[in-house]
XYZ file of C-alpha atoms in Angstrom:
724
model
C 0.000 0.000 0.000
C 1.357 3.428 -0.953
C 2.031 5.869 1.850
C 0.996 9.500 1.333
C 3.898 11.634 2.513
C 2.238 14.952 1.630
C 0.997 15.720 5.167
C 4.509 15.247 6.578
C 5.936 17.457 3.825
C 3.390 20.160 4.516
C 3.967 19.877 8.263
C 7.717 20.275 7.749
C 7.183 23.432 5.715
C 4.750 24.808 8.292
C 7.193 23.946 11.070
C 9.976 25.860 9.360
C 7.763 28.896 8.699
C 6.460 29.175 12.256
C 9.874 28.443 13.750
C 11.494 31.175 11.671
C 8.771 33.654 12.628
C 9.443 32.920 16.299
C 13.228 33.073 16.026
C 13.065 36.329 14.078
C 10.746 37.877 16.658
C 7.847 38.270 14.215
C 5.770 36.190 16.633
C 7.125 37.549 19.895
C 7.484 35.749 23.239
C 4.215 35.799 25.151
C 2.060 36.073 22.022
C -1.054 33.897 22.180
C -2.876 33.117 18.968
C -5.517 30.583 17.930
C -4.303 27.543 16.040
C -6.920 28.242 13.407
C -5.663 31.759 12.707
C -2.051 30.582 12.829
C -2.899 27.943 10.208
C -4.600 30.589 8.082
C -1.544 32.829 8.314
C 0.617 30.151 6.666
C -2.113 29.014 4.278
C -2.737 25.457 5.495
C -5.263 23.465 7.512
C -5.002 22.976 11.252
C -3.729 19.367 11.024
C -0.191 20.095 9.711
C -0.102 23.161 11.961
C -0.684 20.976 15.024
C 2.069 18.612 13.895
C 4.469 21.530 13.562
C 3.482 22.863 16.983
C 4.192 19.507 18.601
C 7.806 19.734 17.442
C 8.098 23.355 18.541
C 6.634 22.418 21.916
C 9.238 19.669 22.282
C 11.943 22.250 21.531
C 10.508 24.492 24.230
C 9.577 27.319 21.859
C 5.796 27.133 22.326
C 3.106 25.877 24.635
C -0.247 24.936 23.173
C -3.602 23.478 24.040
C -6.536 22.316 21.954
C -7.334 25.715 20.427
C -4.462 28.159 20.929
C -0.705 28.434 21.117
C 1.497 30.713 23.226
C 5.107 31.447 22.349
C 7.192 30.620 25.398
C 8.038 33.721 27.394
C 11.268 33.434 29.391
C 11.880 35.338 32.608
C 15.121 37.257 33.206
C 16.190 34.357 35.464
C 15.569 31.887 32.643
C 17.628 34.003 30.288
C 20.565 34.258 32.704
C 20.503 30.481 33.114
C 20.603 29.994 29.349
C 23.489 32.452 29.008
C 25.349 30.549 31.754
C 24.828 27.304 29.834
C 25.905 29.073 26.685
C 29.101 30.252 28.401
C 29.965 26.701 29.467
C 29.398 25.308 25.983
C 31.120 28.156 24.156
C 34.150 28.060 26.454
C 34.644 24.420 25.485
C 34.047 25.261 21.824
C 36.609 28.077 22.063
C 39.300 25.700 23.355
C 38.669 23.225 20.530
C 38.319 25.851 17.793
C 41.404 27.888 18.620
C 43.722 24.912 18.027
C 42.231 24.332 14.565
C 41.615 27.853 13.231
C 43.310 28.656 9.903
C 44.182 31.816 8.047
C 41.229 31.124 5.728
C 38.931 31.031 8.755
C 40.360 34.324 9.999
C 39.792 35.902 6.590
C 36.148 34.822 6.673
C 35.714 36.165 10.218
C 37.253 39.482 9.098
C 34.766 39.667 6.245
C 31.820 39.159 8.595
C 33.094 41.807 11.027
C 33.502 44.304 8.212
C 29.891 43.728 7.186
C 28.727 44.218 10.773
C 30.490 47.572 10.909
C 28.122 49.043 8.299
C 26.382 52.014 10.010
C 23.281 51.429 7.852
C 22.948 47.801 8.928
C 19.381 46.951 9.867
C 18.736 44.896 13.058
C 17.803 41.559 11.407
C 20.954 41.635 9.268
C 23.114 42.506 12.262
C 21.578 39.681 14.281
C 22.235 37.121 11.544
C 25.829 38.282 11.076
C 26.405 38.209 14.832
C 25.328 34.557 14.918
C 27.357 33.766 11.793
C 30.518 35.224 13.361
C 30.347 32.974 16.425
C 29.178 29.960 14.440
C 32.034 30.292 11.933
C 34.588 30.346 14.733
C 33.150 27.453 16.752
C 32.816 25.318 13.615
C 36.605 25.267 13.444
C 36.500 22.757 16.332
C 34.906 20.144 14.060
C 32.432 18.862 16.689
C 28.956 18.378 15.262
C 27.495 17.452 18.628
C 28.844 20.503 20.423
C 27.575 22.749 17.630
C 24.106 21.175 17.890
C 23.991 21.888 21.627
C 25.144 25.479 21.127
C 22.642 25.961 18.306
C 19.794 24.711 20.501
C 20.632 27.230 23.232
C 20.978 29.984 20.640
C 17.490 29.183 19.351
C 15.991 29.558 22.812
C 17.608 32.991 23.182
C 17.143 34.138 19.575
C 13.647 35.711 19.963
C 15.004 37.941 22.725
C 18.029 38.867 20.630
C 15.529 39.871 17.929
C 13.786 42.204 20.368
C 17.106 43.571 21.624
C 18.523 44.219 18.154
C 15.299 45.863 16.974
C 15.414 48.345 19.858
C 19.097 49.298 19.787
C 19.937 51.653 16.926
C 23.644 50.774 16.807
C 26.009 48.312 18.385
C 29.340 50.054 19.018
C 30.112 48.200 22.245
C 29.187 44.838 20.752
C 31.343 45.592 17.725
C 34.273 46.602 19.931
C 34.007 43.294 21.783
C 33.888 41.307 18.548
C 36.999 43.114 17.272
C 38.788 42.346 20.543
C 37.891 38.660 20.316
C 39.042 38.565 16.696
C 42.479 39.916 17.655
C 42.763 37.291 20.389
C 41.817 34.573 17.877
C 44.510 35.797 15.486
C 47.057 35.817 18.372
C 45.979 32.310 19.528
C 45.573 33.751 23.060
C 43.315 31.150 24.750
C 43.200 32.678 28.239
C 42.473 36.116 26.863
C 39.821 34.759 24.505
C 38.051 32.802 27.260
C 37.959 35.940 29.416
C 36.704 38.031 26.502
C 34.011 35.433 25.721
C 32.815 35.510 29.340
C 32.710 39.306 29.313
C 30.914 39.357 25.952
C 28.199 36.925 27.021
C 27.672 38.621 30.381
C 27.418 41.997 28.640
C 24.969 40.600 26.088
C 22.834 38.985 28.799
C 22.711 42.225 30.773
C 21.848 44.246 27.654
C 19.080 41.881 26.558
C 17.498 41.724 30.002
C 17.779 45.479 30.466
C 16.104 45.964 27.100
C 13.294 43.641 28.101
C 12.836 45.522 31.360
C 12.537 48.914 29.653
C 11.270 48.351 26.148
C 10.428 44.684 25.644
C 6.709 45.265 25.743
C 6.959 48.330 23.540
C 8.539 46.588 20.575
C 6.601 43.382 20.284
C 3.055 42.269 19.954
C 2.146 40.805 23.296
C -0.613 38.452 24.270
C -2.438 41.487 25.653
C -5.357 42.627 23.540
C -5.861 46.375 23.701
C -8.841 46.463 21.372
C -11.783 48.505 22.672
C -9.632 49.761 25.560
C -10.872 52.871 27.366
C -8.970 55.559 29.242
C -10.123 54.535 32.720
C -9.192 50.871 32.202
C -5.825 51.882 30.785
C -5.041 53.967 33.857
C -6.144 51.152 36.145
C -3.733 48.820 34.346
C -0.938 51.357 34.744
C -1.627 51.530 38.463
C -1.339 47.752 38.719
C 1.914 47.732 36.775
C 0.335 45.709 33.963
C 1.075 48.106 31.126
C 2.930 51.281 30.223
C 2.177 54.063 27.814
C 5.064 52.907 25.644
C 3.550 49.418 25.509
C 0.217 50.735 24.314
C 1.774 53.249 21.934
C 3.863 50.544 20.297
C 0.815 48.291 20.030
C -1.087 50.988 18.152
C 1.897 51.743 15.910
C 2.175 48.041 15.065
C -1.534 47.900 14.305
C -1.345 50.977 12.083
C 1.490 49.318 10.151
C -0.456 46.065 9.887
C -3.929 47.111 8.819
C -3.856 50.812 7.979
C -0.670 51.579 6.108
C -0.949 51.773 2.320
C 2.670 50.589 2.254
C 1.642 47.159 3.547
C 0.287 45.128 0.607
C -0.810 42.354 2.962
C -2.931 44.650 5.138
C -6.369 46.163 4.716
C -4.827 49.527 3.765
C -7.561 51.492 5.518
C -5.545 54.663 4.900
C -6.772 56.588 7.930
C -3.389 57.794 9.229
C -1.614 60.216 6.929
C 1.403 61.060 9.119
C 2.945 59.384 12.168
C 4.689 61.276 14.932
C 8.302 60.014 14.868
C 8.674 60.962 18.534
C 5.557 59.101 19.741
C 7.423 56.265 21.452
C 9.976 58.644 22.921
C 7.159 60.808 24.305
C 5.477 57.732 25.791
C 8.691 56.530 27.438
C 9.276 59.971 28.931
C 5.808 59.837 30.497
C 6.500 56.329 31.787
C 9.797 57.440 33.311
C 8.111 60.306 35.118
C 5.472 57.949 36.480
C 8.180 55.533 37.627
C 9.881 58.365 39.532
C 6.809 59.919 41.109
C 4.135 57.238 41.186
C 1.636 59.841 39.978
C -0.091 60.238 36.623
C 1.179 63.283 34.741
C -2.368 64.369 33.926
C -5.901 63.185 33.215
C -4.844 61.758 29.833
C -1.603 60.239 31.133
C 0.031 58.234 28.351
C -3.127 58.102 26.217
C -2.220 57.627 22.506
C -4.332 60.035 20.445
C -4.664 60.687 16.723
C -5.423 64.230 15.559
C -7.306 65.220 12.438
C -4.796 66.769 10.045
C -6.749 70.001 10.299
C -5.074 70.826 13.613
C -1.517 72.116 13.614
C 1.085 70.008 15.405
C 4.514 71.379 16.188
C 7.210 69.337 14.475
C 4.706 67.065 12.717
C 3.618 67.802 9.133
C 0.092 69.211 8.910
C -1.461 69.218 5.462
C -5.127 70.251 6.037
C -5.910 67.456 3.553
C -4.080 69.237 0.730
C -1.147 67.847 -1.214
C 0.145 71.409 -1.509
C 0.796 71.325 2.249
C 2.296 67.831 2.427
C 5.606 69.235 3.698
C 4.236 72.049 5.832
C 5.482 71.707 9.430
C 3.896 74.130 11.917
C 6.014 76.012 14.404
C 3.467 75.643 17.202
C 0.642 73.406 18.339
C -3.020 74.180 17.991
C -4.468 75.093 21.384
C -6.303 71.766 21.576
C -3.106 69.840 20.843
C -1.221 71.888 23.406
C -3.844 71.044 26.029
C -3.760 67.361 25.161
C 0.012 67.229 25.528
C -0.172 69.065 28.853
C -2.705 66.511 30.062
C -0.239 63.702 29.315
C -1.550 62.512 25.950
C 0.818 60.970 23.396
C 0.240 62.322 19.889
C 0.470 59.265 17.630
C 0.046 61.179 14.395
C -2.415 62.824 12.033
C -5.497 61.489 10.294
C -6.852 61.877 6.784
C -9.433 64.449 5.757
C -10.766 65.988 2.551
C -9.125 69.150 1.242
C -9.531 71.902 3.843
C -12.475 70.009 5.385
C -14.685 71.099 2.488
C -16.911 68.058 2.124
C -18.708 65.087 3.623
C -16.321 62.443 2.371
C -12.726 61.294 2.723
C -11.425 62.020 -0.772
C -8.332 64.173 -0.532
C -5.547 65.358 -2.795
C -3.157 64.488 0.053
C -4.352 60.974 0.891
C -7.114 59.960 -1.538
C -9.769 57.609 -0.067
C -10.114 56.254 3.477
C -11.898 52.910 3.698
C -14.799 52.256 6.039
C -13.822 49.430 8.433
C -17.356 48.005 8.217
C -17.338 47.777 4.425
C -14.071 48.447 2.665
C -15.860 49.511 -0.519
C -17.768 52.263 1.264
C -17.094 55.748 2.526
C -15.989 56.519 6.041
C -17.613 59.924 5.807
C -15.951 63.248 6.370
C -14.401 65.389 6.783
C -12.995 63.741 9.949
C -12.731 60.522 7.965
C -9.349 59.354 9.193
C -10.121 59.936 12.844
C -13.378 57.992 12.552
C -11.811 55.014 10.785
C -8.793 54.988 13.100
C -10.779 55.133 16.340
C -13.237 52.515 15.129
C -10.435 50.208 13.931
C -8.585 50.557 17.265
C -5.597 52.410 15.864
C -5.608 54.809 18.820
C -7.308 55.075 22.182
C -9.303 58.176 21.279
C -9.317 60.688 18.423
C -9.803 64.369 17.700
C -11.987 65.498 14.820
C -13.428 68.840 13.799
C -17.029 69.723 13.055
C -18.256 72.614 10.911
C -21.268 71.090 9.212
C -21.178 67.657 10.794
C -17.658 66.418 10.215
C -17.444 64.730 13.627
C -20.947 63.294 13.786
C -21.377 62.109 10.196
C -18.294 59.835 10.134
C -19.076 58.736 13.700
C -22.473 57.589 12.457
C -20.855 55.651 9.604
C -18.319 53.935 11.896
C -20.314 53.027 15.039
C -18.770 55.725 17.256
C -19.873 58.394 19.681
C -19.128 61.820 18.239
C -19.896 65.096 19.994
C -20.255 68.568 18.548
C -20.137 71.039 21.427
C -21.753 74.452 21.621
C -19.618 76.599 19.327
C -16.851 78.239 21.341
C -16.494 75.704 24.160
C -13.411 74.248 22.465
C -10.758 76.623 21.043
C -10.249 76.644 17.279
C -6.835 78.358 17.240
C -4.464 76.307 15.083
C -7.238 74.494 13.215
C -7.760 75.516 9.617
C -11.212 77.124 9.411
C -14.122 76.487 7.118
C -16.692 78.781 8.752
C -15.316 80.404 11.877
C -18.746 80.889 13.441
C -19.527 77.160 13.095
C -16.120 75.490 13.498
C -15.361 73.392 16.557
C -12.806 70.637 17.229
C -13.963 67.798 19.407
C -13.518 64.182 20.498
C -14.550 60.974 18.753
C -14.563 57.785 20.802
C -15.750 54.226 21.140
C -17.442 55.036 24.448
C -18.975 57.999 26.224
C -16.546 58.037 29.151
C -13.627 58.711 26.823
C -15.556 61.550 25.176
C -16.063 63.131 28.577
C -12.444 62.618 29.625
C -11.113 64.365 26.525
C -13.737 67.087 26.735
C -12.608 67.958 30.255
C -9.130 68.626 28.866
C -9.906 70.606 25.708
C -12.845 72.785 26.826
C -12.032 76.213 28.193
C -11.355 79.856 27.469
C -8.534 80.692 25.064
C -7.528 84.369 24.805
C -6.600 83.842 21.139
C -10.198 82.823 20.282
C -12.866 85.256 21.459
C -15.631 82.737 20.719
C -14.385 80.764 23.726
C -15.736 83.350 26.156
C -18.774 81.052 26.203
C -16.561 78.531 28.006
C -16.522 80.836 31.045
C -20.264 80.202 31.549
C -21.506 78.540 34.715
C -21.697 74.758 34.564
C -19.015 74.289 31.916
C -16.539 71.489 32.582
C -16.415 68.447 34.892
C -17.999 66.266 32.234
C -16.526 63.010 33.495
C -17.928 63.706 36.951
C -21.292 64.486 35.376
C -21.665 60.943 34.067
C -20.182 59.169 37.082
C -23.552 58.228 38.601
C -25.291 57.318 35.336
C -26.805 53.864 34.999
C -29.130 52.293 32.445
C -32.184 53.648 34.266
C -30.992 57.212 33.653
C -32.591 57.108 30.186
C -35.909 57.483 32.023
C -34.852 60.905 33.299
C -35.202 62.442 29.842
C -37.904 63.368 27.338
C -37.049 63.292 23.643
C -38.933 64.635 20.656
C -38.810 62.804 17.342
C -38.225 65.306 14.519
C -40.217 63.435 11.887
C -39.332 65.464 8.818
C -35.620 64.779 9.359
C -36.046 61.095 8.460
C -36.179 61.414 4.698
C -37.890 59.267 2.080
C -36.471 56.759 -0.396
C -35.009 53.265 -0.446
C -31.680 54.300 1.077
C -33.410 56.445 3.681
C -35.662 53.568 4.751
C -32.593 51.436 5.499
C -31.551 54.041 8.043
C -35.042 54.942 9.239
C -35.810 51.403 10.317
C -32.752 51.181 12.543
C -33.390 54.609 14.097
C -37.065 53.950 14.776
C -36.204 50.630 16.412
C -33.774 52.466 18.690
C -36.431 55.035 19.598
C -38.795 52.198 20.525
C -36.114 50.704 22.734
C -35.715 54.056 24.453
C -39.452 54.170 24.987
C -39.466 50.630 26.396
C -36.590 51.595 28.709
C -38.538 54.469 30.247
C -37.576 57.457 28.106
C -40.551 59.704 27.470
C -40.908 59.969 23.689
C -42.925 62.684 21.971
C -43.607 61.578 18.407
C -44.275 63.476 15.211
C -42.637 66.822 15.868
C -42.364 68.687 12.590
C -39.998 71.520 11.725
C -41.381 72.088 8.246
C -39.370 73.136 5.217
C -36.154 71.412 6.304
C -34.456 71.718 2.861
C -35.261 75.452 2.828
C -33.871 75.912 6.338
C -30.669 74.127 5.315
C -30.209 76.086 2.094
C -31.172 79.409 3.649
C -28.582 79.136 6.441
C -25.644 77.760 4.427
C -22.711 80.149 4.088
C -19.853 78.001 2.761
C -19.812 79.600 -0.663
C -20.049 83.060 0.871
C -17.761 83.071 3.931
C -15.326 80.154 3.715
C -12.988 81.816 1.235
C -12.200 84.717 3.543
C -11.768 82.463 6.589
C -9.346 80.107 4.859
C -7.401 82.882 3.133
C -6.890 84.792 6.392
C -5.686 81.610 8.097
C -3.166 80.879 5.354
C -1.964 84.471 5.097
C -1.080 84.399 8.809
C 1.416 81.552 8.204
C 4.670 82.853 6.711
C 5.909 79.387 5.762
C 2.666 78.298 4.079
C 3.333 77.189 0.480
C -0.003 78.624 -0.698
C -1.841 81.650 0.675
C -5.278 81.479 -0.931
C -8.002 79.056 -1.979
C -7.953 80.545 -5.466
C -4.275 79.639 -5.815
C -5.004 76.065 -4.714
C -7.757 75.700 -7.274
C -5.713 77.348 -10.018
C -2.898 74.860 -9.386
C -5.319 71.926 -9.292
C -4.204 71.082 -5.768
C -7.486 69.568 -4.635
C -9.263 66.268 -5.180
C -11.714 66.545 -8.102
C -14.527 65.012 -6.018
C -14.126 67.711 -3.379
C -16.386 69.958 -5.418
C -17.057 72.496 -2.678
C -13.473 73.785 -2.917
C -14.182 75.245 -6.351
C -17.383 76.903 -5.122
C -15.479 78.389 -2.182
C -12.760 79.774 -4.457
C -15.448 81.485 -6.542
C -16.905 83.166 -3.461
C -16.546 86.817 -2.474
C -13.390 88.090 -0.811
C -15.557 90.169 1.528
C -18.573 88.073 2.631
C -20.530 91.095 3.830
C -20.615 92.398 0.256
C -22.712 89.426 -0.797
C -26.431 90.288 -0.579
C -27.162 86.830 0.863
C -24.683 87.084 3.728
C -26.716 89.022 6.281
C -30.056 87.280 5.566
C -28.447 83.876 6.005
C -26.697 84.847 9.223
C -30.000 86.160 10.589
C -31.745 83.040 9.355
C -29.335 80.915 11.416
C -30.449 82.731 14.575
C -34.065 82.305 13.558
C -33.591 78.579 12.994
C -32.025 78.170 16.442
C -34.977 79.950 18.052
C -37.418 77.836 16.061
C -35.837 74.578 17.207
C -35.731 75.705 20.809
C -39.378 76.757 20.568
C -40.301 73.286 19.298
C -38.465 71.757 22.239
C -40.106 74.102 24.724
C -43.614 73.601 23.369
C -43.224 69.805 23.418
C -41.575 69.839 26.830
C -38.584 67.774 25.646
C -34.922 67.858 26.544
C -33.680 66.822 23.111
C -34.707 66.381 19.522
C -33.743 63.065 17.912
C -33.477 61.971 14.285
C -31.070 60.024 12.025
C -27.608 61.563 12.060
C -27.467 60.978 8.310
C -30.513 60.082 6.259
C -28.689 57.370 4.261
C -26.113 54.675 5.077
C -22.474 55.103 4.105
C -22.326 55.439 0.300
C -20.078 53.363 -1.905
C -17.079 54.815 -3.658
C -18.901 54.080 -6.893
C -21.766 56.310 -5.725
C -19.361 59.162 -5.170
C -17.397 58.595 -8.350
C -20.704 58.837 -10.214
C -21.352 62.127 -8.398
C -24.650 60.919 -7.012
C -24.441 63.761 -4.486
C -22.533 67.013 -4.172
C -21.322 68.497 -0.901
C -24.274 70.865 -0.753
C -27.019 68.308 -1.368
C -25.834 65.235 0.543
C -28.723 64.235 2.878
C -27.078 64.696 6.254
C -29.006 66.058 9.218
C -25.844 67.172 10.992
C -26.242 70.645 9.502
C -29.223 71.217 11.814
C -26.941 71.597 14.832
C -24.032 73.120 12.920
C -25.958 75.913 11.224
C -27.669 76.796 14.512
C -24.436 76.397 16.559
C -26.247 74.042 18.960
C -24.622 71.004 20.611
C -25.411 67.530 19.345
C -24.093 64.028 19.760
C -24.279 61.125 17.344
C -24.764 57.859 19.178
C -24.526 54.400 17.580
C -27.909 52.668 17.543
C -27.547 49.670 15.266
C -26.797 48.332 11.808
C -28.582 47.925 8.513
C -29.316 44.443 7.168
C -25.926 44.437 5.434
C -24.028 45.499 8.537
C -23.598 49.230 7.998
C -23.582 51.328 11.193
C -26.357 53.850 11.805
C -26.263 56.799 14.187
C -28.987 58.683 16.039
C -28.380 62.391 16.473
C -29.444 63.929 19.776
C -29.785 67.728 19.590
C -29.672 69.768 22.795
C -30.004 73.379 23.834
C -26.867 75.524 23.980
C -24.489 74.360 26.746
C -26.425 71.109 27.244
C -23.281 68.982 26.895
C -23.580 67.379 30.341
C -27.112 66.202 29.709
C -26.187 64.992 26.236
C -23.352 62.949 27.699
C -25.528 61.576 30.505
C -28.213 60.537 28.030
C -25.647 58.958 25.679
C -23.992 57.109 28.563
C -27.348 55.767 29.742
C -28.107 54.577 26.210
C -24.683 52.944 26.052
C -25.423 51.023 29.265
C -28.895 50.135 28.039
C -28.107 48.950 24.531
C -24.334 48.190 24.379
C -24.371 49.468 20.792
C -20.655 49.339 20.099
C -19.662 46.454 17.808
C -16.203 46.190 16.309
C -15.922 45.758 12.555
C -15.173 42.143 11.672
C -12.612 43.142 9.047
C -10.325 44.763 11.617
C -11.004 42.585 14.659
C -7.918 40.848 15.963
C -7.799 37.174 15.012
C -6.988 34.797 17.835
C -5.902 35.904 21.282
């Protein structure tokens, strides 16, 4: 009977692949992963994977059970023991090799050392050459058995050498030691060489263990899963010594490289992060060091990795405002919001994608093109805070900062199952954020949970003497948002009355997909004790929207004044951008803005529309007062996230896209988009909750109660971590 050897052949190949990944540090010590996902990663079934794992378990490289495998994680004591064994074996190998070494061997060792002296040597190459140097020398002793023993010990240490060599930028001391040993080999000085070998191995052991103590967790993917982490839990873990800011920062940077970066052909290429902060890890370590010295958090956002919409200026980090013309523009100072985040202990991971100068509802940008929606990679994330929405939802940061002029925080939050808050205009300073309409602009937080929204809001809200709109932040009751939600439970939804703004639902096949989810959420609120007043009608919603829109009248002046105030800006006007073609062709509003008046007040529509905004605010507040409700509720956006094909076909323009977010924006009222469910094909839907001016605390309390009632947050399957 013929014997099928294919399974053994496959198992051998799988064994070699997994073993190499472990030895090279690509699957780091402590990593736990399901056998199924590990099999998928090497493109085979679980049977040959299990066979390979049995061999690796026998070698001591992994531990595994029925469903998952963990790469063996050695303690510093284990490592010192292995280095002691290595010293014993290599001392014997040195004695045997030195009597047999030839001039040809010395020439080969010289060649390897010369290669290792290359200042541009990358860590994996250095690590391989380091092993080759020692192996070439010990092989002179002509003992296969001794070399097998040494090789086995090397393999057990190799993953930690991979971590060590990936952290250290250069190896001058190691190179000096190798040169010293080489001279002793050439001189046939056995006593000197044995002493140098002992010193070299003790130095290496100390360096590896010290690296693991200070940066091990920051440069490997651990078994810890930081997905859906919140600020409070992160700080609790810090207090218990379970994690550091550098650990979390490195985890997010790894994840960005894996699933977001367009440079990774094997990833999802979400394209939400346009620029990384090269000092992010250094900043995180500095925060960790301060905590180690003092035992106290440096601020309310201690060590929290945050991504900032590329609309906000960041000192030392390129800020493009979504425009390719500004790809190399590096601000000399931070936006006020960024400055406050840093002071509170946040780590700025980098900048997120946005459409050109925030002039649109979508992600298309001349700087970064399209950002994919984590819930459907063929659909829009929504804009203009597209990158922040996709990044927060895909767990590429702990929390994110967006900016909202017409709905640019809430619309993408609705499309990505997030909580997104637009505050009363002026509560959060706009200084350092490129404007679109200064009387509507406001930066703000985007988060996976309400508590993180409140935590960030506490940091960024407040008066800024460089922004006179922020005088509103001196009003009574502003601030202490995290405290305001501390006592909220699921029953708190019964403390509020909401009015359903019926004519904000829209009609059509796409609208009905959204309407069904929103109405189901309203019924759940009703069943949970919220008083619901149905069928409130504004009347003439399209006319209200059109009659209060000032983008084509005022945005040109606002943007031009912002650019003119920056001496190093490569372009100083919207007209120049359009003339040069430095905008994405689907960002159609940019052209309309460039055609607008240089002096808005000269346009006959300016004053009527500004007055109409005030009238609309009074009308909405009158509806709320007459109905005796705390909030108005309606779909954040009337349709689900559109496909890229929809946008390429120009199904909508910026000025006619059916988003309800303009209701709050063009009346400067606060509103929050809360996730309330998914369409039949899994697209997230948001409910907008509109409050009276300065109603942020009640909005957050209501949203937190809904969160506890419905647990609406669901991670996108495409970006969920496999295994662990």
